[in-house]
Amino acid sequence: FLVTATVDFNMESTDEGSLPTHHRFGSGTADAIVAGLKEENSRLREGSLRRLYSIVDRCWSEISDAIPLIEELSEDDTFRSHELAAAVASKIFFHLEEYDDALRLALGAGNFFDIDARTEYVEMLISKCMDTYIQNHQSSPIGMQSHDLDPRLANVIERMFQRCYADGKYFHAVGVALEAHRLNKVEEIVTRCPLGDRHALFSYVLEVIPSVTATCAFRQLVVRTLVTLHPLLPSPDYIFLCSALQYLGASNEVQDLLLKLVDGKNHHETLLGYQLAFLIAESDNHRFIFDIVSKLRDPAGSSTLNDLHQNHISHLIRIMDTDGLASKISLDFMSTRSRTDTLIFKAIKESIDGNRNSVLHNATVISHSYANASTKDTAFLRNNLDWMGKASNWAKFIATSSIGVIHQGHVEESIRILQPYLPQTPASNSPFSEGGALYALGLIHANKAQLSTSAAVSRLIDALHSSGNSEPLQHGACLGLGLAAMSTGKAQYYDELRTVLYFDSAIAGEAAAYGIGLLLLGHGDETLLSQNAISELYSYAHETCHEKIIRAVALAISLIVCGKEKAAETTIEMLLRDRDAIIRYGGMHAIGLAYAGTANNQAVKRLLHVAVSDVSDDVRRAAVTCLGFVLFRNPKRILALVGLLLESFNPHVRYGACMAIGLSHPASGDVDAIALLQPLQTDAIDFVRQGALMATALVVMQQSSAQVHMLGSFRNKITELVKDKYPSTLTKVGAIIAAGIMDAGGRNCAVALQSSSGFLKHSACAGMALWVQSWYWYPMFHFFSLALTPTVLIGLNSNFDMPTDFSVICSGSPDLFAYPPLTTEKQETKKERVATAILSTTLKHKVREKSKDKHKASSSASDPDATSISLSNADLTSPQEPLDACAQVTVGSSYRVSNPSRLTQIQMKSCKFDLEQRFVPVAPTIKTHGIIMLADREPSTMPQITRFHDFARAVNESALPTAFEWPYGLL
């Protein structure tokens, strides 16, 4: 009676729909209210539900026993408060962490499920709604409405879209639409977005579209939709339009856009056309560039173009050509602004001289080539010719081919530089050195393939024909041909390489297979040649008995399907289902390269499954390593995935986890990544320590001690490992290679698997995939140079000169992004002699001699020319600060970085353009990175120009002496 009276009193004193917000109830009171649900009077049950709704978040554990009864009330449509019952049951299931049931009941709660409430309950269920909504629509055909979706859930999502519109969160809304494959929603969001925010929204969609978990066809539909909606922008965004058309592979439309911009009617648009050409050249998509350049050389209606228009078109071709302006400017920066510390390699050389170990000799040569990649600086090699001469056989092959890394990209001088080492007619005197020179020729011409047969390719084919049975010559020529003709897909080159492959020579056949993979890089099954190549390679892998050839063939197939995603599934399944572990090893790389940068969930699941289930250690190591390729655009995600794998009992899995972190975090300085790698630097297994050292070096590339506090200790650790005689050879190799990785390209380069515009760089992915094959064959170490990208800021005016009146503002201290200080040689201090006892007779003799000297000194005049100047030892041993030609003017908490300068990937995020200076970027929305075309706000005034040879002279010349006055008057 008391319970009934209390409930009835509270029910009648409360209006329908209004609920008290705060009550103090104990456990006994909750049980009493639950008992009211069993009453036959519906008004009593309604009052009990109201009371339970107000206390459910505090007393859900006591109420949970009544879930069946409350669910029964929620399913009774004749019960007036069935929605309230559903709301109470939903909250109970939420606290029990049964989110599916909580969502099911919340959808039946009507207005009691308020999506505008900012509570944990609402946010969790909305997230669950979105997941269900996305999964349901992903399984439906593109553009079709799902019929299995609960209309109530769809209504909740629609209300969420309206909430995003009201809050101005259009980026959130378009993210849900992209994940759910709702193309019509993308159009709706764009049209409802305010005009002032549309530029940012278009750029955001283009930035995130490569990592959207959808098919390539849907992503291209989205980009094509944005291109169609481009007229809705308040002003044309040609940077976005060019990037979108390039993503679609629409070379014809890009050509038309470039021709329109450089027609000579508007100077600003002409500069913008040049800027687009630089961006296209930087994207590293050679097949796309070939199409554009070939069409620009013979545009439709060329006879009607005026001289000015044709001149502008020639500038476009000059920029985008493989050895054109974009390439030359970057290479000039690399060769004139190198900050390589040669004393590091001098110290390494001295530390390993007594070991008589050819492996360490190889590692030092390779590391030196990394540090001087594309700089043309061979001073260390010239100064140590006797030491270099100790190399023999394949060590000589590696040493000679390292010249190609140092001169990479400098194609005009390639034959002249390598002439002393290239094969001479009629007989071969040193096949290893000559084979290395052919490999070096390919490295110099890597990514520089011409539309027509270049002199380097002709030279390599001739060397291949005249190589006879010499395996080193065939090996170098095949690797060089694959590099020099990368991604061209020419049948003539394929026939040459296939012929060598079918000789069934282990060493030559391995190089021929790699060459075929590079030749057809990224072609997939688009052409008949690539389709036949995949079939022939796979068949030959089962015919040959050489493991080296089988592995190279499997890797070649993975290179062919690079970037093909779903289109590569047939080839991937063929490799994964094979009984041969070596072919499955290639299948792992096929997954990694085909889905590189996509963060595809299915690809990640397959790699993780193989990483813990395959019987072959090599396959498991490759599976974990390739996670780095798939997730390099989502680096934080990979740390969570490989965190447990780093503690695996299998050392191959631990090594693969190290490589995955290094591949996904290059030049990031990520503290979490470094913390995960640091314990493995002292692992019990030597090759795990090697992998941890190289991966850590990848992470700390271009970092300063002010940013990464452990950088100094890591460099010291490398020095100690090389000097110490106890670490194993593999550990020392890892330390030596790490020293070169950290300072790659004269400290002006970083590993980058995508361009600044977000396009996948096939050559960089291929380079890193082949670099990890150094586990089996040390010459593969040189492929690391394919992934190096200059991190520069270079501003050009309309004459392609570098004006000094251009700079960017960088927030923070200059120490955060400074070059590391150069090391110095320690000065040897002479040991002082210990004082000895002096006899009395000797002392008397010295006194007499001293008195005689004093008498002579008083009678002689002082000679002014005898004045001497002494330098303190401190002046000779002070740390050498790197001579930097870019003046850094500090202003408050920020400073200016002048033109041209190194600009690291992390530094770029802290930089912005100063639009008040004389020269401003022609496209202000572009990133502060790479080559930037500038507009002159004062065209009538002659600008001050700087050139790269000025920097070279400043670096090579000695410092001027301090000012002084001649004390003896004029002569």
Coordinates of C-alpha atoms in Angstrom, one line a residue, residues 623-877:
A623 CA 54.0 -9.7 -43.9
V624 CA 54.8 -7.5 -41.0
T625 CA 57.1 -5.3 -43.0
C626 CA 54.5 -4.7 -45.7
L627 CA 52.1 -3.3 -43.0
G628 CA 54.4 -0.2 -43.3
F629 CA 53.5 0.2 -47.0
V630 CA 49.8 -0.2 -46.5
L631 CA 49.6 2.1 -43.5
F632 CA 52.2 4.8 -44.3
R633 CA 49.5 7.4 -44.5
N634 CA 48.1 6.4 -41.1
P635 CA 51.3 6.1 -39.1
K636 CA 49.6 6.2 -35.6
R637 CA 47.6 3.2 -36.5
I638 CA 50.6 1.0 -37.2
L639 CA 52.1 1.7 -33.8
A640 CA 49.0 0.1 -32.2
L641 CA 49.2 -2.9 -34.6
V642 CA 52.9 -3.7 -34.2
G643 CA 53.2 -2.9 -30.5
L644 CA 52.5 -6.5 -29.6
L645 CA 54.5 -7.9 -32.6
L646 CA 57.6 -6.2 -31.3
E647 CA 57.4 -8.5 -28.3
S648 CA 57.0 -11.6 -30.4
F649 CA 59.1 -14.7 -29.6
N650 CA 60.0 -14.9 -33.3
P651 CA 62.9 -12.6 -34.1
H652 CA 61.9 -12.4 -37.8
V653 CA 58.6 -10.9 -36.7
R654 CA 60.3 -8.4 -34.5
Y655 CA 62.6 -7.4 -37.4
G656 CA 59.6 -6.9 -39.7
A657 CA 57.9 -4.8 -37.0
C658 CA 61.0 -2.5 -36.9
M659 CA 60.9 -2.1 -40.7
A660 CA 57.2 -1.4 -40.7
I661 CA 57.7 1.4 -38.2
G662 CA 60.6 2.8 -40.2
L663 CA 58.7 2.7 -43.5
S664 CA 55.6 4.4 -42.0
H665 CA 57.4 7.1 -40.0
P666 CA 60.3 8.5 -42.2
A667 CA 61.6 11.8 -41.0
S668 CA 58.7 12.2 -38.6
G669 CA 60.7 12.3 -35.3
D670 CA 57.7 10.5 -33.7
V671 CA 58.4 10.0 -30.0
D672 CA 56.2 7.0 -29.7
A673 CA 57.8 5.3 -32.6
I674 CA 61.3 5.9 -31.2
A675 CA 60.2 4.6 -27.8
L676 CA 59.0 1.4 -29.3
L677 CA 62.2 0.9 -31.3
Q678 CA 64.7 1.8 -28.5
P679 CA 64.4 -1.5 -26.5
L680 CA 65.1 -3.5 -29.6
Q681 CA 68.4 -1.8 -30.2
T682 CA 69.7 -4.1 -27.4
D683 CA 67.8 -7.2 -28.5
A684 CA 69.4 -10.6 -28.0
I685 CA 69.4 -11.3 -31.8
D686 CA 71.8 -9.4 -33.9
F687 CA 69.7 -8.9 -37.0
V688 CA 66.9 -7.5 -34.9
R689 CA 69.3 -4.9 -33.5
Q690 CA 70.3 -4.1 -37.1
G691 CA 66.7 -3.5 -38.0
A692 CA 66.0 -1.4 -35.0
L693 CA 69.0 0.8 -35.7
M694 CA 68.1 1.3 -39.4
A695 CA 64.4 1.9 -38.5
T696 CA 65.3 4.5 -35.8
A697 CA 67.5 6.3 -38.3
L698 CA 64.6 6.5 -40.7
V699 CA 62.4 8.0 -38.0
V700 CA 65.0 10.7 -36.9
M701 CA 66.0 11.8 -40.4
Q702 CA 66.4 15.6 -40.6
Q703 CA 65.7 16.0 -36.9
S704 CA 67.5 18.2 -34.5
S705 CA 68.5 17.6 -30.9
A706 CA 66.1 20.4 -29.9
Q707 CA 63.2 18.3 -31.4
V708 CA 64.3 14.8 -30.6
H709 CA 66.2 14.8 -27.3
M710 CA 67.6 11.3 -27.8
L711 CA 69.2 12.2 -31.1
G712 CA 72.6 12.9 -29.6
S713 CA 72.7 9.7 -27.6
F714 CA 71.6 7.7 -30.6
R715 CA 74.5 9.2 -32.7
N716 CA 76.9 8.4 -29.9
K717 CA 75.5 4.8 -29.7
I718 CA 76.2 4.3 -33.4
T719 CA 79.8 5.6 -32.9
E720 CA 80.3 3.2 -30.0
L721 CA 78.9 0.2 -31.8
V722 CA 81.3 0.8 -34.7
K723 CA 84.3 1.3 -32.5
D724 CA 83.6 -1.5 -30.1
K725 CA 85.0 -4.9 -31.1
Y726 CA 82.4 -7.0 -29.3
P727 CA 79.2 -6.3 -31.3
S728 CA 78.4 -8.7 -34.1
T729 CA 79.0 -7.9 -37.8
L730 CA 75.3 -7.6 -38.5
T731 CA 74.9 -5.1 -35.6
K732 CA 77.8 -3.0 -36.9
V733 CA 76.3 -3.1 -40.4
G734 CA 73.1 -1.7 -39.0
A735 CA 74.9 1.1 -37.2
I736 CA 77.0 2.1 -40.2
I737 CA 74.0 2.1 -42.6
A738 CA 72.0 4.1 -40.0
A739 CA 74.7 6.8 -40.0
G740 CA 74.2 7.3 -43.7
I741 CA 70.4 7.2 -43.5
M742 CA 70.2 10.0 -40.9
D743 CA 72.3 12.3 -43.1
A744 CA 71.0 11.2 -46.5
G745 CA 71.4 13.5 -49.5
G746 CA 73.8 15.9 -47.7
R747 CA 71.1 16.2 -44.9
N748 CA 68.8 17.8 -47.5
C749 CA 66.7 14.6 -48.3
A750 CA 64.1 12.5 -46.7
V751 CA 62.3 9.3 -47.6
A752 CA 58.9 10.1 -49.1
L753 CA 56.4 7.5 -50.5
Q754 CA 54.0 10.1 -51.7
S755 CA 54.4 13.5 -53.3
S756 CA 53.5 16.8 -51.6
S757 CA 50.2 16.7 -53.5
G758 CA 49.4 13.2 -52.0
F759 CA 50.0 11.1 -55.0
L760 CA 51.7 7.7 -54.5
K761 CA 55.3 7.6 -55.8
H762 CA 55.6 4.2 -57.4
S763 CA 59.4 4.5 -57.8
A764 CA 59.8 5.3 -54.1
C765 CA 57.7 2.3 -53.1
A766 CA 59.6 0.1 -55.4
G767 CA 62.9 1.4 -54.1
M768 CA 62.0 0.7 -50.4
A769 CA 60.6 -2.7 -51.4
L770 CA 63.8 -3.7 -53.1
W771 CA 65.9 -2.1 -50.3
V772 CA 64.6 -4.6 -47.8
Q773 CA 65.8 -7.3 -50.1
S774 CA 69.3 -6.4 -48.9
W775 CA 68.6 -9.1 -46.3
Y776 CA 69.6 -11.6 -49.1
W777 CA 71.8 -9.5 -51.4
Y778 CA 73.8 -6.4 -50.4
P779 CA 73.8 -4.6 -53.8
M780 CA 70.1 -4.1 -53.2
F781 CA 71.0 -1.5 -50.6
H782 CA 71.5 1.1 -53.4
F783 CA 67.7 1.1 -54.2
F784 CA 67.2 3.2 -51.1
S785 CA 68.2 6.3 -53.1
L786 CA 65.0 5.9 -55.2
A787 CA 62.9 6.9 -52.2
L788 CA 64.9 10.1 -51.3
T789 CA 63.2 13.4 -52.0
P790 CA 64.8 16.8 -51.6
T791 CA 63.1 18.8 -48.8
V792 CA 63.5 22.3 -50.2
L793 CA 61.9 25.7 -50.5
I794 CA 62.8 27.4 -53.8
G795 CA 60.9 30.4 -55.1
L796 CA 61.1 31.4 -58.8
N797 CA 60.0 34.5 -60.6
S798 CA 58.7 34.6 -64.2
N799 CA 62.3 34.3 -65.6
F800 CA 62.9 31.2 -63.4
D801 CA 65.4 33.1 -61.3
M802 CA 65.5 33.0 -57.5
P803 CA 64.7 36.5 -56.0
T804 CA 66.1 37.3 -52.6
D805 CA 63.0 39.3 -51.7
F806 CA 61.0 36.2 -50.9
S807 CA 60.9 34.3 -47.6
V808 CA 58.5 32.3 -45.5
I809 CA 57.7 32.8 -41.8
C810 CA 58.4 29.9 -39.6
S811 CA 57.0 29.8 -36.1
G812 CA 59.3 28.5 -33.4
S813 CA 63.0 28.7 -32.7
P814 CA 65.6 28.2 -35.5
D815 CA 67.3 25.5 -33.3
L816 CA 64.3 23.2 -33.8
F817 CA 65.0 22.9 -37.5
A818 CA 68.7 23.6 -37.8
Y819 CA 71.3 21.3 -39.4
P820 CA 73.2 19.2 -36.8
P821 CA 76.6 20.7 -36.0
L822 CA 79.6 19.2 -37.8
T823 CA 81.9 17.0 -35.8
T824 CA 85.5 18.1 -35.1
E825 CA 88.7 16.3 -34.8
K826 CA 90.1 16.1 -31.3
Q827 CA 93.4 17.9 -30.9
E828 CA 96.1 15.7 -29.4
T829 CA 97.6 17.2 -26.2
K830 CA 101.3 16.7 -25.6
K831 CA 102.1 15.0 -22.4
E832 CA 104.2 17.2 -20.1
R833 CA 107.5 15.8 -18.9
V834 CA 107.8 15.0 -15.3
A835 CA 110.3 17.3 -13.4
T836 CA 113.6 15.6 -12.6
A837 CA 116.1 16.2 -9.9
I838 CA 118.8 18.9 -10.6
L839 CA 122.3 18.6 -9.3
S840 CA 123.9 21.6 -7.5
T841 CA 126.7 21.9 -10.1
T842 CA 124.1 21.9 -12.9
L843 CA 122.1 24.6 -11.2
K844 CA 125.2 26.9 -10.9
H845 CA 126.0 26.4 -14.5
K846 CA 122.5 27.5 -15.6
V847 CA 122.7 30.6 -13.5
R848 CA 126.0 31.7 -15.2
E849 CA 124.5 31.0 -18.7
K850 CA 121.4 33.0 -17.8
S851 CA 123.4 36.1 -16.8
K852 CA 125.4 36.0 -20.0
D853 CA 122.1 35.8 -22.1
K854 CA 120.7 38.8 -20.1
H855 CA 123.8 40.8 -20.9
K856 CA 123.5 40.1 -24.6
A857 CA 119.7 40.9 -24.7
S858 CA 120.3 44.4 -23.1
S859 CA 122.9 45.3 -25.8
S860 CA 120.7 44.3 -28.8
A861 CA 117.8 46.3 -30.2
S862 CA 114.4 44.7 -30.4
D863 CA 113.3 43.6 -34.0
P864 CA 109.7 44.6 -34.9
D865 CA 109.6 41.9 -37.6
A866 CA 110.1 39.3 -35.0
T867 CA 106.6 39.9 -33.7
S868 CA 104.6 36.6 -33.7
I869 CA 101.0 35.8 -33.6
S870 CA 99.8 32.7 -31.7
L871 CA 96.5 31.0 -32.1
S872 CA 94.9 29.2 -29.1
N873 CA 94.0 25.6 -29.4
A874 CA 90.5 26.5 -28.5
D875 CA 90.1 28.2 -31.9
L876 CA 91.0 25.0 -33.7
T877 CA 88.8 22.7 -31.8

